[in-house]
Amino acid sequence: QVQVVESGGGLVQAGGSLRLSCAASGRFNRIDRMGWHRQAPGKQRELVASITSDGTTNYVDSVKGRFTISRDNARNTVYLQMNSLRPEDTAVYYCAAAAVIPYSPIYEYWGQGTQVTVSS
């Protein structure tokens, strides 16, 4: 079993900052890719940012230059620093962690999500 738990969401004014954290725990050899996704009301879930175990990052165009993803491999934790927040960033943010488990294919585990609300 692998558990993924997010924290750090909340309410912030436009232009403000928030930092999300996500920790993976359980029985696995290592965590490969970790990522942050978001889903706004009435919209499809989208990948916001991802980071591989060697630190390669990827961002959706709308957050480039404002959001930074990082990770601590020793703690199996990923962070999302969100600066210059906009009302359109309002969404539930989900963390996903791809766990490497012996004798099993890599499987992506998801957290329950954390609400981020940006007021104008």
PDB file of C-alpha atoms in Angstrom:
ATOM      1  CA  GLN A   1       0.000   0.000   0.000  1.00  0.00           C
ATOM      2  CA  VAL A   2       1.123   3.510  -0.848  1.00  0.00           C
ATOM      3  CA  GLN A   3      -0.317   6.617   0.742  1.00  0.00           C
ATOM      4  CA  VAL A   4      -0.067  10.088  -0.740  1.00  0.00           C
ATOM      5  CA  VAL A   5      -0.978  13.053   1.443  1.00  0.00           C
ATOM      6  CA  GLU A   6      -1.095  16.694   0.387  1.00  0.00           C
ATOM      7  CA  SER A   7      -1.030  19.782   2.572  1.00  0.00           C
ATOM      8  CA  GLY A   8      -0.688  23.520   2.263  1.00  0.00           C
ATOM      9  CA  GLY A   9      -3.762  24.665   0.402  1.00  0.00           C
ATOM     10  CA  GLY A  10      -5.867  27.608   1.455  1.00  0.00           C
ATOM     11  CA  LEU A  11      -7.259  31.006   0.578  1.00  0.00           C
ATOM     12  CA  VAL A  12      -4.992  33.741  -0.724  1.00  0.00           C
ATOM     13  CA  GLN A  13      -5.416  37.044  -2.487  1.00  0.00           C
ATOM     14  CA  ALA A  14      -4.359  37.494  -6.083  1.00  0.00           C
ATOM     15  CA  GLY A  15      -0.637  38.123  -6.283  1.00  0.00           C
ATOM     16  CA  GLY A  16       0.019  36.098  -3.159  1.00  0.00           C
ATOM     17  CA  SER A  17       1.891  32.856  -2.631  1.00  0.00           C
ATOM     18  CA  LEU A  18       1.245  29.382  -1.322  1.00  0.00           C
ATOM     19  CA  ARG A  19       3.419  26.317  -0.914  1.00  0.00           C
ATOM     20  CA  LEU A  20       1.958  22.861  -1.319  1.00  0.00           C
ATOM     21  CA  SER A  21       3.587  19.744   0.068  1.00  0.00           C
ATOM     22  CA  CYS A  22       2.982  16.101  -0.703  1.00  0.00           C
ATOM     23  CA  ALA A  23       4.493  13.072   0.987  1.00  0.00           C
ATOM     24  CA  ALA A  24       4.380   9.483  -0.207  1.00  0.00           C
ATOM     25  CA  SER A  25       4.681   6.658   2.285  1.00  0.00           C
ATOM     26  CA  GLY A  26       4.219   2.903   2.387  1.00  0.00           C
ATOM     27  CA  ARG A  27       5.836  -0.132   0.848  1.00  0.00           C
ATOM     28  CA  PHE A  28       7.801   0.679  -2.273  1.00  0.00           C
ATOM     29  CA  ASN A  29      11.393   0.645  -3.489  1.00  0.00           C
ATOM     30  CA  ARG A  30      11.379   4.240  -4.642  1.00  0.00           C
ATOM     31  CA  ILE A  31       9.188   6.956  -6.098  1.00  0.00           C
ATOM     32  CA  ASP A  32       9.795   7.758  -9.742  1.00  0.00           C
ATOM     33  CA  ARG A  33       7.909  10.732 -11.181  1.00  0.00           C
ATOM     34  CA  MET A  34       5.896  13.003  -8.890  1.00  0.00           C
ATOM     35  CA  GLY A  35       3.467  15.598 -10.092  1.00  0.00           C
ATOM     36  CA  TRP A  36       0.841  18.155  -9.230  1.00  0.00           C
ATOM     37  CA  HIS A  37      -2.461  18.228 -11.070  1.00  0.00           C
ATOM     38  CA  ARG A  38      -5.420  20.522 -10.603  1.00  0.00           C
ATOM     39  CA  GLN A  39      -9.105  20.504 -11.357  1.00  0.00           C
ATOM     40  CA  ALA A  40     -11.268  23.589 -11.369  1.00  0.00           C
ATOM     41  CA  PRO A  41     -15.079  23.369 -11.254  1.00  0.00           C
ATOM     42  CA  GLY A  42     -16.465  22.368 -14.615  1.00  0.00           C
ATOM     43  CA  LYS A  43     -13.032  21.753 -16.096  1.00  0.00           C
ATOM     44  CA  GLN A  44     -10.916  18.723 -16.793  1.00  0.00           C
ATOM     45  CA  ARG A  45      -8.046  17.801 -14.533  1.00  0.00           C
ATOM     46  CA  GLU A  46      -4.749  19.088 -15.892  1.00  0.00           C
ATOM     47  CA  LEU A  47      -1.120  18.413 -15.122  1.00  0.00           C
ATOM     48  CA  VAL A  48       0.398  21.545 -13.595  1.00  0.00           C
ATOM     49  CA  ALA A  49       3.971  20.412 -12.989  1.00  0.00           C
ATOM     50  CA  SER A  50       5.968  17.229 -12.695  1.00  0.00           C
ATOM     51  CA  ILE A  51       9.448  16.222 -11.603  1.00  0.00           C
ATOM     52  CA  THR A  52      11.385  13.027 -12.137  1.00  0.00           C
ATOM     53  CA  SER A  53      13.669  11.379  -9.604  1.00  0.00           C
ATOM     54  CA  ASP A  54      16.697  12.987 -11.272  1.00  0.00           C
ATOM     55  CA  GLY A  55      15.124  16.438 -11.050  1.00  0.00           C
ATOM     56  CA  THR A  56      13.838  16.979 -14.573  1.00  0.00           C
ATOM     57  CA  THR A  57      10.831  19.296 -14.411  1.00  0.00           C
ATOM     58  CA  ASN A  58       7.917  20.049 -16.676  1.00  0.00           C
ATOM     59  CA  TYR A  59       5.282  22.793 -16.382  1.00  0.00           C
ATOM     60  CA  VAL A  60       2.055  23.698 -18.091  1.00  0.00           C
ATOM     61  CA  ASP A  61       2.493  26.973 -19.954  1.00  0.00           C
ATOM     62  CA  SER A  62       0.065  28.910 -17.752  1.00  0.00           C
ATOM     63  CA  VAL A  63       2.254  28.521 -14.639  1.00  0.00           C
ATOM     64  CA  LYS A  64       5.729  28.856 -16.119  1.00  0.00           C
ATOM     65  CA  GLY A  65       7.702  31.533 -14.311  1.00  0.00           C
ATOM     66  CA  ARG A  66       5.262  31.566 -11.379  1.00  0.00           C
ATOM     67  CA  PHE A  67       5.280  28.020  -9.980  1.00  0.00           C
ATOM     68  CA  THR A  68       8.288  25.926  -8.984  1.00  0.00           C
ATOM     69  CA  ILE A  69       8.217  22.200  -8.330  1.00  0.00           C
ATOM     70  CA  SER A  70      10.907  20.550  -6.227  1.00  0.00           C
ATOM     71  CA  ARG A  71      11.367  17.319  -4.338  1.00  0.00           C
ATOM     72  CA  ASP A  72      13.229  15.726  -1.474  1.00  0.00           C
ATOM     73  CA  ASN A  73      13.988  12.164  -2.520  1.00  0.00           C
ATOM     74  CA  ALA A  74      15.071  11.138   0.966  1.00  0.00           C
ATOM     75  CA  ARG A  75      11.643  12.091   2.300  1.00  0.00           C
ATOM     76  CA  ASN A  76       9.659  11.058  -0.799  1.00  0.00           C
ATOM     77  CA  THR A  77       8.188  14.532  -0.724  1.00  0.00           C
ATOM     78  CA  VAL A  78       7.351  16.960  -3.492  1.00  0.00           C
ATOM     79  CA  TYR A  79       6.650  20.669  -3.152  1.00  0.00           C
ATOM     80  CA  LEU A  80       4.912  23.220  -5.317  1.00  0.00           C
ATOM     81  CA  GLN A  81       5.816  26.833  -4.649  1.00  0.00           C
ATOM     82  CA  MET A  82       3.132  29.006  -6.179  1.00  0.00           C
ATOM     83  CA  ASN A  83       3.840  32.720  -6.583  1.00  0.00           C
ATOM     84  CA  SER A  84       1.925  35.522  -8.275  1.00  0.00           C
ATOM     85  CA  LEU A  85      -1.275  33.556  -7.880  1.00  0.00           C
ATOM     86  CA  ARG A  86      -4.248  34.426 -10.056  1.00  0.00           C
ATOM     87  CA  PRO A  87      -7.959  33.752  -9.601  1.00  0.00           C
ATOM     88  CA  GLU A  88      -7.750  31.273 -12.485  1.00  0.00           C
ATOM     89  CA  ASP A  89      -5.370  29.167 -10.379  1.00  0.00           C
ATOM     90  CA  THR A  90      -8.290  28.347  -8.097  1.00  0.00           C
ATOM     91  CA  ALA A  91      -8.774  24.591  -8.100  1.00  0.00           C
ATOM     92  CA  VAL A  92      -8.351  21.414  -6.133  1.00  0.00           C
ATOM     93  CA  TYR A  93      -4.711  20.433  -6.400  1.00  0.00           C
ATOM     94  CA  TYR A  94      -3.850  16.741  -6.453  1.00  0.00           C
ATOM     95  CA  CYS A  95      -0.506  15.100  -5.965  1.00  0.00           C
ATOM     96  CA  ALA A  96       0.444  11.960  -7.858  1.00  0.00           C
ATOM     97  CA  ALA A  97       3.392   9.698  -7.110  1.00  0.00           C
ATOM     98  CA  ALA A  98       4.599   6.879  -9.348  1.00  0.00           C
ATOM     99  CA  ALA A  99       5.778   4.110  -7.040  1.00  0.00           C
ATOM    100  CA  VAL A 100       8.232   1.388  -7.990  1.00  0.00           C
ATOM    101  CA  ILE A 101       7.188  -1.809  -6.209  1.00  0.00           C
ATOM    102  CA  PRO A 102       8.974  -5.170  -6.603  1.00  0.00           C
ATOM    103  CA  TYR A 103       7.444  -7.515  -9.185  1.00  0.00           C
ATOM    104  CA  SER A 104       4.810  -4.929 -10.145  1.00  0.00           C
ATOM    105  CA  PRO A 105       4.534  -2.341 -12.921  1.00  0.00           C
ATOM    106  CA  ILE A 106       4.982   1.286 -11.948  1.00  0.00           C
ATOM    107  CA  TYR A 107       1.662   2.584 -10.658  1.00  0.00           C
ATOM    108  CA  GLU A 108       0.598   6.140  -9.995  1.00  0.00           C
ATOM    109  CA  TYR A 109      -0.969   6.801  -6.594  1.00  0.00           C
ATOM    110  CA  TRP A 110      -3.063   9.884  -5.921  1.00  0.00           C
ATOM    111  CA  GLY A 111      -3.755  12.014  -2.902  1.00  0.00           C
ATOM    112  CA  GLN A 112      -7.162  13.283  -1.842  1.00  0.00           C
ATOM    113  CA  GLY A 113      -6.501  16.813  -3.008  1.00  0.00           C
ATOM    114  CA  THR A 114      -6.135  20.197  -1.354  1.00  0.00           C
ATOM    115  CA  GLN A 115      -8.200  23.277  -2.178  1.00  0.00           C
ATOM    116  CA  VAL A 116      -6.475  26.412  -3.414  1.00  0.00           C
ATOM    117  CA  THR A 117      -8.650  29.500  -3.700  1.00  0.00           C
ATOM    118  CA  VAL A 118      -7.337  32.775  -5.068  1.00  0.00           C
ATOM    119  CA  SER A 119      -9.540  35.811  -4.521  1.00  0.00           C
ATOM    120  CA  SER A 120      -9.472  38.816  -6.797  1.00  0.00           C
TER     121      SER A 120
END
